[in-house]
Short mmCIF file of C-alpha atoms in Angstrom, two decimals:
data_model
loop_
_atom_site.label_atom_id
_atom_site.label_comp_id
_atom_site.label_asym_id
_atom_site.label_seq_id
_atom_site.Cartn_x
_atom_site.Cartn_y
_atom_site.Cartn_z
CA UNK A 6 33.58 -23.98 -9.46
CA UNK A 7 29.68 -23.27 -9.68
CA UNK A 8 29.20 -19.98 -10.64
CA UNK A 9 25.79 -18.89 -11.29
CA UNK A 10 26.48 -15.22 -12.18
CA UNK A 11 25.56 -14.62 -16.00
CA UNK A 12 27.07 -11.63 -17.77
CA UNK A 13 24.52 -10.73 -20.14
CA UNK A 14 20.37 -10.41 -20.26
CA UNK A 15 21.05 -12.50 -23.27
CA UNK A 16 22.31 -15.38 -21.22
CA UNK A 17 20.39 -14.71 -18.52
CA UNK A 18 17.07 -15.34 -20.78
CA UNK A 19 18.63 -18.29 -22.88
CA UNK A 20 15.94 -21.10 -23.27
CA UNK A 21 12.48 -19.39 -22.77
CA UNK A 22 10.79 -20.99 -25.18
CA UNK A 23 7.25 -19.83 -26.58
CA UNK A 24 4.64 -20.81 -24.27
CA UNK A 25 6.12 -21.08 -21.59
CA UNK A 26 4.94 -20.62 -18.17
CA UNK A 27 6.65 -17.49 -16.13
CA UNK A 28 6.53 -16.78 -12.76
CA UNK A 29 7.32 -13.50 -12.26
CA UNK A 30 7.98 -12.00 -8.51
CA UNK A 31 7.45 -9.12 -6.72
CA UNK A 32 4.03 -7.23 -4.87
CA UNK A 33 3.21 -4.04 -7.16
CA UNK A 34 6.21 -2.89 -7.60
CA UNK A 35 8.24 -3.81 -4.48
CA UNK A 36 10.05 -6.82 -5.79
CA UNK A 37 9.58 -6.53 -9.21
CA UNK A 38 12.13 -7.63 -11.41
CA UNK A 39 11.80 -4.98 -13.99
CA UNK A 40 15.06 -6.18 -15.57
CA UNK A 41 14.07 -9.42 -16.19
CA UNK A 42 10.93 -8.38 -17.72
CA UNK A 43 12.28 -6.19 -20.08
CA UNK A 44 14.49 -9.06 -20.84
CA UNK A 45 11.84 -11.64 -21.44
CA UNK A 46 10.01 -8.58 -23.92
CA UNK A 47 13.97 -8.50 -25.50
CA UNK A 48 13.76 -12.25 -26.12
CA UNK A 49 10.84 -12.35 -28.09
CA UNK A 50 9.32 -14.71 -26.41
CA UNK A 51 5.47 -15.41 -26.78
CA UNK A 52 2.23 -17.12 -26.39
CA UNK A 53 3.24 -17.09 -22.70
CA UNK A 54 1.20 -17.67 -19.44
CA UNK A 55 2.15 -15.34 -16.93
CA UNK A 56 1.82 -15.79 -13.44
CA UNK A 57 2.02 -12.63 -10.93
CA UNK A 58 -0.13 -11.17 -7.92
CA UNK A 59 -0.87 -7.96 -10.39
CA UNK A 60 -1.22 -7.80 -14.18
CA UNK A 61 1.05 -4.76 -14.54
CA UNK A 62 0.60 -0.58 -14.33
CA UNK A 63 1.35 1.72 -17.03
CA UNK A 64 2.43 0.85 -20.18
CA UNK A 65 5.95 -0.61 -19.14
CA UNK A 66 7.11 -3.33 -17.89
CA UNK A 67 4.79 -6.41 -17.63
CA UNK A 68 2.00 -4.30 -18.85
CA UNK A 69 4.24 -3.40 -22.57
CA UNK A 70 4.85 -7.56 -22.55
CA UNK A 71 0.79 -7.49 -21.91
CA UNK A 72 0.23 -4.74 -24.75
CA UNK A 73 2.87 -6.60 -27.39
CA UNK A 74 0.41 -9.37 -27.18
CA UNK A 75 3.39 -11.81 -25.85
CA UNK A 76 1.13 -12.82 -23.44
CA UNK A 77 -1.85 -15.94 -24.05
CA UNK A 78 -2.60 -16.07 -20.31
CA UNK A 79 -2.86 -14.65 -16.88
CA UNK A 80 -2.98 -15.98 -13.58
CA UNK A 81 -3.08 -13.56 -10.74
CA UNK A 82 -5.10 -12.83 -7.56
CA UNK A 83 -5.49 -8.64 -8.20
CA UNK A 84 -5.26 -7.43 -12.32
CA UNK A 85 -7.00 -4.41 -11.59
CA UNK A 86 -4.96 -1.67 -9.81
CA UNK A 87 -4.33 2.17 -10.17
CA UNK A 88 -3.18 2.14 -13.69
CA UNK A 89 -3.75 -1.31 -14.92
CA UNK A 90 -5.20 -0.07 -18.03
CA UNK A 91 -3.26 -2.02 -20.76
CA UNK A 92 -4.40 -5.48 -19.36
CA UNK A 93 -8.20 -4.30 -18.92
CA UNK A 94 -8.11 -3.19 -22.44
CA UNK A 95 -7.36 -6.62 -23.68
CA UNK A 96 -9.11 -8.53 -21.13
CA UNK A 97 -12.53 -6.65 -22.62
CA UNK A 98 -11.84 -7.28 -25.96
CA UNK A 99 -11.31 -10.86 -25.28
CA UNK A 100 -7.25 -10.77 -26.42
CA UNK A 101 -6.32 -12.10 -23.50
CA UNK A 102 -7.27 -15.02 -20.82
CA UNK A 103 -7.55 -14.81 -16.98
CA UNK A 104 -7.39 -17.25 -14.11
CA UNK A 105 -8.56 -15.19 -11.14
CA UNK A 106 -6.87 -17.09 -7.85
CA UNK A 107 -6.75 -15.70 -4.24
CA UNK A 108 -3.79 -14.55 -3.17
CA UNK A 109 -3.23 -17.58 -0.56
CA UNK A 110 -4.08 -19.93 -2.96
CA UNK A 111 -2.13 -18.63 -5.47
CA UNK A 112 1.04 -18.31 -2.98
CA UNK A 113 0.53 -22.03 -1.82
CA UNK A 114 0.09 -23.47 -5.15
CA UNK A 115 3.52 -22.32 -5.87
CA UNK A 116 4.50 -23.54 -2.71
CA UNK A 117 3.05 -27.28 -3.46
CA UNK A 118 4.98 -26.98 -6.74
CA UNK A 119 7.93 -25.99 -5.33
CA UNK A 120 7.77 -28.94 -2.55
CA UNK A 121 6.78 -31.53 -4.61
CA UNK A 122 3.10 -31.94 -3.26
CA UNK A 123 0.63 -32.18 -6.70
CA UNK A 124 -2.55 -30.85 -4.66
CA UNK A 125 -3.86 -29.24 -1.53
CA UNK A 126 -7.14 -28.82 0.20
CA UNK A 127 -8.25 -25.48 1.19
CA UNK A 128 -10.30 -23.53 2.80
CA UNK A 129 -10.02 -20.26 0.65
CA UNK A 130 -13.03 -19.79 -1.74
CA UNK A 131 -15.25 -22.60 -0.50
CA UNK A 132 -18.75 -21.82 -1.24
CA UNK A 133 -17.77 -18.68 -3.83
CA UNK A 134 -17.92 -18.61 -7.50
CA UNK A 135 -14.34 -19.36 -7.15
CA UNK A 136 -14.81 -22.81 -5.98
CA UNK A 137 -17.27 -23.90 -9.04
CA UNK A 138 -16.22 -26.77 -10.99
CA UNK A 139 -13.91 -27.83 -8.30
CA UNK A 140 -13.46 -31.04 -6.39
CA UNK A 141 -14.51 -29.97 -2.41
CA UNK A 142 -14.43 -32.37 0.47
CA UNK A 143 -15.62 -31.98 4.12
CA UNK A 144 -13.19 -32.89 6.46
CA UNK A 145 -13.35 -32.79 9.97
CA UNK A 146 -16.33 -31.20 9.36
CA UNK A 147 -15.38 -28.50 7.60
CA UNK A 148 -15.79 -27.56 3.71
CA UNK A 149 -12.33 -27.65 1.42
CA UNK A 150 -11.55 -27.32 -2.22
CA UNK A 151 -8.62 -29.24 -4.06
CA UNK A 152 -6.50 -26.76 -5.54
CA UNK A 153 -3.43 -28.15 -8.33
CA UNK A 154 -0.13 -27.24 -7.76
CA UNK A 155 1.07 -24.40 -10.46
CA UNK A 156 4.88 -25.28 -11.52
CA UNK A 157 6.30 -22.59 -13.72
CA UNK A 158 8.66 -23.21 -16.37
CA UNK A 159 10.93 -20.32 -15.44
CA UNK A 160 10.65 -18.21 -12.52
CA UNK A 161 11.84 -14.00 -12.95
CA UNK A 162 12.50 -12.58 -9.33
CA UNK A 163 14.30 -9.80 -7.81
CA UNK A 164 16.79 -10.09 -4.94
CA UNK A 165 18.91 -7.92 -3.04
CA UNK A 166 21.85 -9.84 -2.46
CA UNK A 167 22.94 -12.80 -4.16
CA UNK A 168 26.71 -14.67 -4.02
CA UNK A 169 27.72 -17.19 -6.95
CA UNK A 170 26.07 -19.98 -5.32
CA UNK A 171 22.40 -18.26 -5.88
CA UNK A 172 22.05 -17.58 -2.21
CA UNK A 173 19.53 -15.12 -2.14
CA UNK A 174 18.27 -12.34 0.66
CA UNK A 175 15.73 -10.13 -0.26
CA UNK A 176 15.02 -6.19 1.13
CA UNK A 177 12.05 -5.39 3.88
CA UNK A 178 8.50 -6.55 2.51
CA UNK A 179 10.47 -6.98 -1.64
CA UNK A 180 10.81 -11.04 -0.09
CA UNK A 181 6.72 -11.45 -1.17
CA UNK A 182 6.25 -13.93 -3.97
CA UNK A 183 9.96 -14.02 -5.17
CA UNK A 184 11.25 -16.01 -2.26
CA UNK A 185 8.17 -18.73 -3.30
CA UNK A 186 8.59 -18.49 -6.79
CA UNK A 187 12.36 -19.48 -6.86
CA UNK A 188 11.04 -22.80 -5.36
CA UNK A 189 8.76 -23.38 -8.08
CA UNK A 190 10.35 -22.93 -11.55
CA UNK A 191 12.42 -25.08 -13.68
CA UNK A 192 14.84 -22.42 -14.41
CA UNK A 193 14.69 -19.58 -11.89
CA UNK A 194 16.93 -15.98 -12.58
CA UNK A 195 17.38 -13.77 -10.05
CA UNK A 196 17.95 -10.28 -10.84
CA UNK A 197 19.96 -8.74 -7.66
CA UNK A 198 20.79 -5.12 -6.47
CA UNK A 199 24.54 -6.53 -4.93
CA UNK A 200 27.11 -9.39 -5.34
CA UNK A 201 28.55 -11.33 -2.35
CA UNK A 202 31.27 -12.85 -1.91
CA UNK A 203 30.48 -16.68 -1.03
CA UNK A 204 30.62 -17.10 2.57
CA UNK A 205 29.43 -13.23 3.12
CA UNK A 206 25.82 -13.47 3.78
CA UNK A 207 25.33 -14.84 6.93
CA UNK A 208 23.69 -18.07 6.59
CA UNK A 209 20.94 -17.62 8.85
CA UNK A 210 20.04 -14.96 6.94
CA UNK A 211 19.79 -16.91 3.23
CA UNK A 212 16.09 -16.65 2.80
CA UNK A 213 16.18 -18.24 -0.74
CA UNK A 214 19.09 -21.42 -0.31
CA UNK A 215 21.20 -21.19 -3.99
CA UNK A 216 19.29 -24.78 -4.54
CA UNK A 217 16.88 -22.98 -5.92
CA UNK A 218 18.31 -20.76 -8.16
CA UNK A 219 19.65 -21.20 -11.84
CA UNK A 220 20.81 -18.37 -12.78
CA UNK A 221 21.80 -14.75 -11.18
CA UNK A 222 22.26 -11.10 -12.93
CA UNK A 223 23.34 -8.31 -11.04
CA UNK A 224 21.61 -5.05 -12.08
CA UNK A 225 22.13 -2.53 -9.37
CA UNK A 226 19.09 -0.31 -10.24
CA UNK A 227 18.20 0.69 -7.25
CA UNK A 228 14.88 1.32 -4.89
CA UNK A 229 11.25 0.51 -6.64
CA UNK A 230 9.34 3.62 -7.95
CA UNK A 231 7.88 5.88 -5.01
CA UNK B 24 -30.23 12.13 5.47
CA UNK B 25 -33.40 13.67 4.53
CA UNK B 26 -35.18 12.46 7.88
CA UNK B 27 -36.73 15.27 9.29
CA UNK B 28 -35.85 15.85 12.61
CA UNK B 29 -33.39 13.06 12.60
CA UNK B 30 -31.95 13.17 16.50
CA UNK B 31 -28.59 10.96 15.65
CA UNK B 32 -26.01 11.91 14.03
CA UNK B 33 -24.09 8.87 12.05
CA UNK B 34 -20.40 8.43 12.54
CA UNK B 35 -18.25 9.32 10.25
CA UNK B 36 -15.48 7.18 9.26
CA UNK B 37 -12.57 8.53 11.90
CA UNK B 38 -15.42 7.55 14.69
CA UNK B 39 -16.04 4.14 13.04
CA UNK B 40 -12.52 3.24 13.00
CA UNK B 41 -12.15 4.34 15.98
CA UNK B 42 -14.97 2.68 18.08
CA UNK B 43 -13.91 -1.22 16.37
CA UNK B 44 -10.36 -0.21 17.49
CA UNK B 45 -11.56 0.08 21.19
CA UNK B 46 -12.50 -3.66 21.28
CA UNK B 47 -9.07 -5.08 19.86
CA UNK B 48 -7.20 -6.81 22.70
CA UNK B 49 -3.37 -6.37 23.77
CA UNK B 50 -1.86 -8.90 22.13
CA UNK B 51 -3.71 -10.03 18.97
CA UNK B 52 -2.78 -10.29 15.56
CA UNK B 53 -4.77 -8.20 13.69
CA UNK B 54 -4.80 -7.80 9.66
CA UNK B 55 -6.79 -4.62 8.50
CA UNK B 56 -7.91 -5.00 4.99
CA UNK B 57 -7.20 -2.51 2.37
CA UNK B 58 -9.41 0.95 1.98
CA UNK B 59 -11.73 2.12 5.32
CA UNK B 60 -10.78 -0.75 7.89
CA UNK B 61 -6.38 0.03 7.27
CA UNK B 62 -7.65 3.02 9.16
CA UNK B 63 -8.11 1.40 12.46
CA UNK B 64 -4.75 0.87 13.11
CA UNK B 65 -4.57 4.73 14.09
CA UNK B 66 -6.63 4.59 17.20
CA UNK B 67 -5.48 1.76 18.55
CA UNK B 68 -4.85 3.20 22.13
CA UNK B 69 -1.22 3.74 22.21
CA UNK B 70 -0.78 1.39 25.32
CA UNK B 71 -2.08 -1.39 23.92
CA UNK B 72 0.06 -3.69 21.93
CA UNK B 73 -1.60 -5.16 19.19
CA UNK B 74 0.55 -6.76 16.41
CA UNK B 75 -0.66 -5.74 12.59
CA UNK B 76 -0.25 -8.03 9.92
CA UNK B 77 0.32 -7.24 6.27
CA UNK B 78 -0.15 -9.71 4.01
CA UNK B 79 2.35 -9.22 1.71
CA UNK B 80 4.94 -10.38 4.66
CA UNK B 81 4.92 -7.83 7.07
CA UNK B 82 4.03 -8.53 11.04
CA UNK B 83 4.24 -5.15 13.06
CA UNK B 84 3.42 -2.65 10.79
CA UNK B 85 3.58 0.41 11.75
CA UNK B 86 1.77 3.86 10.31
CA UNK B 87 2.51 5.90 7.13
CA UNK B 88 5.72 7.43 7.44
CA UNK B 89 6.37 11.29 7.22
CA UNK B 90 6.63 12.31 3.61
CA UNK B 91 10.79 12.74 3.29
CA UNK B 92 11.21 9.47 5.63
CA UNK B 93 9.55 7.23 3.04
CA UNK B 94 11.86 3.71 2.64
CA UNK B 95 10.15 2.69 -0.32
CA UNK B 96 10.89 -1.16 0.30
CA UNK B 97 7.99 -0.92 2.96
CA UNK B 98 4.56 -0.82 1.68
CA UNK B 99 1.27 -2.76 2.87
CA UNK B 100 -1.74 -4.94 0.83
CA UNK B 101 -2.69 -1.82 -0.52
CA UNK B 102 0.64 -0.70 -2.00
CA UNK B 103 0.75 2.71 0.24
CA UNK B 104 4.01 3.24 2.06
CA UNK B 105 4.51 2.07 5.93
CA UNK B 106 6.51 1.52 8.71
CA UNK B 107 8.30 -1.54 10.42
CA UNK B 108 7.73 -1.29 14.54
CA UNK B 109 10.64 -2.49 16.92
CA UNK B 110 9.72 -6.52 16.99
CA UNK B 111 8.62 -6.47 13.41
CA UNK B 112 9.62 -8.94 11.11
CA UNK B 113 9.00 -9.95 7.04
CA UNK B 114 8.92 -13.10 5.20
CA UNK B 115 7.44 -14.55 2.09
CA UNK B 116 4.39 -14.65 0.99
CA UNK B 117 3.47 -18.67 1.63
CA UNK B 118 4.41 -17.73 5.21
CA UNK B 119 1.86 -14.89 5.78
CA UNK B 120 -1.14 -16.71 3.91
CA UNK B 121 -0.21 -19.76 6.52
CA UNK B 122 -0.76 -17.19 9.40
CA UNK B 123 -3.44 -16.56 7.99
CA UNK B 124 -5.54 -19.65 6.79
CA UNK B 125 -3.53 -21.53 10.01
CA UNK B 126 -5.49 -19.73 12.24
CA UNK B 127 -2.73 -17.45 13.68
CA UNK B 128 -4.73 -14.38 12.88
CA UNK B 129 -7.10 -13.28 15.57
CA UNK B 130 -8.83 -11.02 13.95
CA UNK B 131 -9.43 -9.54 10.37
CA UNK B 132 -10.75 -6.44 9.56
CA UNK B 133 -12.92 -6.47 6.00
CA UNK B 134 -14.66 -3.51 4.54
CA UNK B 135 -18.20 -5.75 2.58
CA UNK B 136 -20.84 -4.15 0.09
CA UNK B 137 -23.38 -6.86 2.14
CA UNK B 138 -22.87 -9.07 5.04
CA UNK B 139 -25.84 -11.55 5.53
CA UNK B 140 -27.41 -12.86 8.95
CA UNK B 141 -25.71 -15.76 8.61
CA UNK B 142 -22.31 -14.39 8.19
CA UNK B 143 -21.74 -14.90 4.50
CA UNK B 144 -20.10 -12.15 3.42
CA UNK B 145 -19.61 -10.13 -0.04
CA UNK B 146 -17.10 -8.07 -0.51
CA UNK B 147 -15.11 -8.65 -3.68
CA UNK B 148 -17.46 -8.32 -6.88
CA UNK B 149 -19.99 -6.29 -7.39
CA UNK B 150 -21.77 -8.83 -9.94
CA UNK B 151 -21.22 -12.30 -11.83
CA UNK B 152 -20.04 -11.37 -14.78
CA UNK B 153 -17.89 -8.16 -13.85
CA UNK B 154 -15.36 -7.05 -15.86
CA UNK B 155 -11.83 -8.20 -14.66
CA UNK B 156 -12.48 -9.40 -11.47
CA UNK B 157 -9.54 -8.75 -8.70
CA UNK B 158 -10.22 -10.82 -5.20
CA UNK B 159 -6.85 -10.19 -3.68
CA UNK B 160 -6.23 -11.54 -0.64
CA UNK B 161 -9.88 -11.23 0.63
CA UNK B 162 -11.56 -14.92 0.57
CA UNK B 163 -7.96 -15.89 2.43
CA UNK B 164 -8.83 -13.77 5.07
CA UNK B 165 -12.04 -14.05 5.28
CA UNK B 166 -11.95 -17.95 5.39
CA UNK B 167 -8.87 -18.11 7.33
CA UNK B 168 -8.84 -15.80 10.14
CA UNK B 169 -9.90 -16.62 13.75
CA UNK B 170 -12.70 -14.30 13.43
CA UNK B 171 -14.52 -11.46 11.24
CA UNK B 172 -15.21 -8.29 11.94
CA UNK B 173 -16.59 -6.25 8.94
CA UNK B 174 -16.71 -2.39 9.14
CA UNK B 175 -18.85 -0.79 6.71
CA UNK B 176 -21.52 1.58 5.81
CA UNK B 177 -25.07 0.51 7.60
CA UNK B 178 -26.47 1.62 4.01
CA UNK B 179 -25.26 2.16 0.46
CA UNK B 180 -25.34 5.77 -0.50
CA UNK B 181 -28.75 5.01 -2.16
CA UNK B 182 -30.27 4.38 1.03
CA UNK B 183 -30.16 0.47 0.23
CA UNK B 184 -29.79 -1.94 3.19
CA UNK B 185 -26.39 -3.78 3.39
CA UNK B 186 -27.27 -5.96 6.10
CA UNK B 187 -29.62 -8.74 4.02
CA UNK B 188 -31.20 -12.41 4.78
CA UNK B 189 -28.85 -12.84 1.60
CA UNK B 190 -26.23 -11.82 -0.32
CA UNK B 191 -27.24 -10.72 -3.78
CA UNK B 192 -23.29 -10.25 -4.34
CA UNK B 193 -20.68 -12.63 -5.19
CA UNK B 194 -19.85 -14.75 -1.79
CA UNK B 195 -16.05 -13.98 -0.51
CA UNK B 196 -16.59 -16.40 2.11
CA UNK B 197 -19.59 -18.36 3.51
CA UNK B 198 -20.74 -17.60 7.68
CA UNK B 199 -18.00 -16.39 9.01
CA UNK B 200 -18.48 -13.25 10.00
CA UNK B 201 -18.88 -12.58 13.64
CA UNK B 202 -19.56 -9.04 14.68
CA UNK B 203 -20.12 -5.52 12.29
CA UNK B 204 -19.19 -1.98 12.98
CA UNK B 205 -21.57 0.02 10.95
CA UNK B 206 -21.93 4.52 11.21
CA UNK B 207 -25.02 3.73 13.17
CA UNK B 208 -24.81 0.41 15.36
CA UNK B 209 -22.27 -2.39 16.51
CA UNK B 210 -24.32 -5.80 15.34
CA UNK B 211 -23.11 -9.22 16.32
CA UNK B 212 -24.12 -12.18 13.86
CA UNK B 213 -25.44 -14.98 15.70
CA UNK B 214 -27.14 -18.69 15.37
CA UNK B 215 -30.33 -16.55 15.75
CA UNK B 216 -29.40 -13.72 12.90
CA UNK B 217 -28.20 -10.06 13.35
CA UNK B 218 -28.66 -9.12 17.48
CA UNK B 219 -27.58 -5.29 17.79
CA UNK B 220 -25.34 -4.63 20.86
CA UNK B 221 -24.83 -0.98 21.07
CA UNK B 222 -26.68 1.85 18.72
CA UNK B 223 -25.73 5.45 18.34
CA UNK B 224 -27.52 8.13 20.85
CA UNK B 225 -30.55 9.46 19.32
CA UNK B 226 -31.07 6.85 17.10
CA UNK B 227 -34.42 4.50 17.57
CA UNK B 228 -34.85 0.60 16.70
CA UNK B 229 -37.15 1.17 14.62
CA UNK B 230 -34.94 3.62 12.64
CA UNK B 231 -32.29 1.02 12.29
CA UNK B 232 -34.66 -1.69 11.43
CA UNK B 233 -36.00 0.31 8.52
CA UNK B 234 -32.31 0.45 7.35
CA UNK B 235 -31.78 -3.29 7.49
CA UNK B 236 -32.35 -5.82 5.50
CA UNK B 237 -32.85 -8.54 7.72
CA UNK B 238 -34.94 -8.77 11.12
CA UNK B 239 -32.78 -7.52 14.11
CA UNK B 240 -32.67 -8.42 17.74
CA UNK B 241 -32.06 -6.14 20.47
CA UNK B 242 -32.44 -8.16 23.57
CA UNK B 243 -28.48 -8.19 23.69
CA UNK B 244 -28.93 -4.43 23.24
CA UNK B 245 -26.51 -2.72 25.50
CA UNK B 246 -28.16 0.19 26.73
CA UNK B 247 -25.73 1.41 29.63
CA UNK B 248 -23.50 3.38 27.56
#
């Protein structure tokens, strides 16, 4: 019987190894998998590269990972928000690295990785700072730049239902970068707010299919922070 | 603001909104981008349907809800709290950046610090080497939408122009913006440079030359309204 359901945070985490690459889901705080991160901070786990939209508020959560120094490197379209304070302390005094991507780009490169497709012309950033150093090719006319795929080793999302099979829906605009980063991680664990029975969740409705996911935790803890 | 005698009175940023929402279509996709353009979306005239794109995987978005009817699973690009409208619908975030650099999106909405006459547009760092740099979603949008429209101060507060031959910021996307909504005048960028289309009342050419930065055109100059 597959059964993708772990019982502990423990289990859930087993395997991230130092240096690894983590995806980690959500849009501020909508999607977050707060769980999970405080997990991956439980593990120990370090010298990681981190991949999110934001580089965490406060001083919990992705930003306490940030401020235990667990954290080599950062990939994300928007570090700077209301509150982002541990990651611009470390990012001035040069304890930390950053790969600024756009947003698109940075949702499609998970994409490729997740669909098997190594690289990708765009049109994002062609002819901006961002583009320097990078292949670009005109086609039809047109300027593109050849952005990599960006495969994660283990990808930390939040869903709101999930049966044993890893069939995943997600609530109102919480689907953002989890539903993409399940695609494109090795080992991806899905925190979710309810269990299913198999069968329950109507399968025109599964927005992440359980191919994707590895491994499922429930932790019912209710809406994101207002 | 220290003209003497100045006979126009700028819009403020209720009346800028409002005038760029007078020229958005039933019917088009619209994506508003975070800070002064989000509020367009409230004068939209209430018959016209226009559907408004979030790009964290939200298509018809509706406004802020009232303070006790806040679902806190709904928020836009610029993590304030929103509304889904009847025919609304979310998905990931792959989806709503292939609306967007697809071409599905008629129409973005950017705020800029300078916009230059050949519609290269900066709007995302305010130098080089800035600290932490955050571009968002803007160089998507701005290189993936059908068209630009940038609403923005004609000036900074310093009086400096914001309209330039170039950008002296970091480019979020190169010629590609197509009309701008300013407190003083409604410019279109064309193969020719900036050609002003419509200018506040009281307000003289040469006035809103001597706030550009670039040589303007007014023989497209609207001068009926």
């Amino acid at each position: 019987m597959i059964d993708k359901f772990v019982r502990s945070m423990a289990d859930a985490m087993e395997g991230i190894a130092d240096g690894s690459t983590v995806l980690v889901g959500g849009f501020g705080s909508v999607g977050q998998p707060d769980a999970l991160i405080d997990g991956l901070i439980e593990s120990g786990a370090k010298d990681l590269t981190i991949v999110a939209n934001n580089a965490g508020a406060g001083r919990v959560g992705l930003a306490k990972l940030l401020e235990l120094r667990r954290v080599r490197r950062i990939i994300c379209s928007f570090p700077r928000s209301a509150g982002s304070v541990v990651f611009e302390e470390l990012y001035a005094n040069g304890e930390i690295e950053l790969e600024i991507v756009p947003q698109g780009t940075l949702a499609e490169r998970l994409r490729a990785a997740g669909a098997g497709i190594p690289a990708f012309f765009t049109p994002t950033a062609a002819g901006t700072q961002l583009a320097e150093g990078k292949e670009t090719r005109v086609i039809d006319g047109r300027e593109y730049v050849l952005e990599k795929w960006l495969p994660g080793d283990v990808a930390l999302i939040e869903a709101w239902q999930a049966d044993r099979w890893g069939n995943l829906t997600y609530r109102s605009s919480g689907r953002n970068f989890n539903a993409v980063m399940a695609m494109a991680a090795t080992t991806t664990v899905a925190q979710t707010q309810h269990v299913v029975d198999l069968g329950a969740i109507d399968p025109e409705a599964v927005a992440t299919p359980g191919i994707f996911t590895s491994r499922v935790i429930h932790v019912p803890y209710g809406d994101p922070e207002i | 603001m220290s003209d003497t005698a100045a006979a126009f009175k700028a819009l403020n940023r209720d009346e800028m909104a409002n005038r760029l929402a007078q020229d958005i279509p039933e019917g088009w996709y619209v994506n508003l981008g975070i800070g002064a353009p989000t509020k367009v979306a409230d004068f939209i005239p209430a018959d016209r349907e226009v559907v408004i794109h979030s790009e964290n995987g939200i298509l018809g978005m509706g406004p802020a809800p009232a303070k006790d009817q806040v679902d806190p699973w709904i928020i836009n690009a610029g993590k304030q709290h929103v509304t889904l409208k009847p025919g609304g619908s979310y998905f990931d975030h792959a989806t709503s950046f292939a609306m967007i650099r697809g071409g599905h999106i008629d129409l973005c909405v950017l705020g800029a610090y300078e916009v230059a006459e050949n519609g290269d547009i900066a709007n995302w760092a305010t130098s080089a080497t800035e600290s932490a740099p955050a571009v968002g979603g803007a160089m998507d949008l701005a290189a993936g939408a059908k068209r630009i429209w940038v609403l923005m101060q004609h000036t900074t507060k310093q009086g400096e122009a914001r309209l330039v031959e170039s950008c002296s910021y970091p480019l979020t996307a190169a010629g590609v913006v197509k009309r701008i909504y300013t407190d003083l005048a409604v410019i279109d960028v064309t193969e020719e440079g900036f050609s002003v289309v419509e200018m506040i009342p009281g307000l003289t050419r040469e006035e809103l030359q001597a706030r550009s930065g670039a040589r303007l055109r007014f023989d497209r100059l609207n001068t009926a309204g």
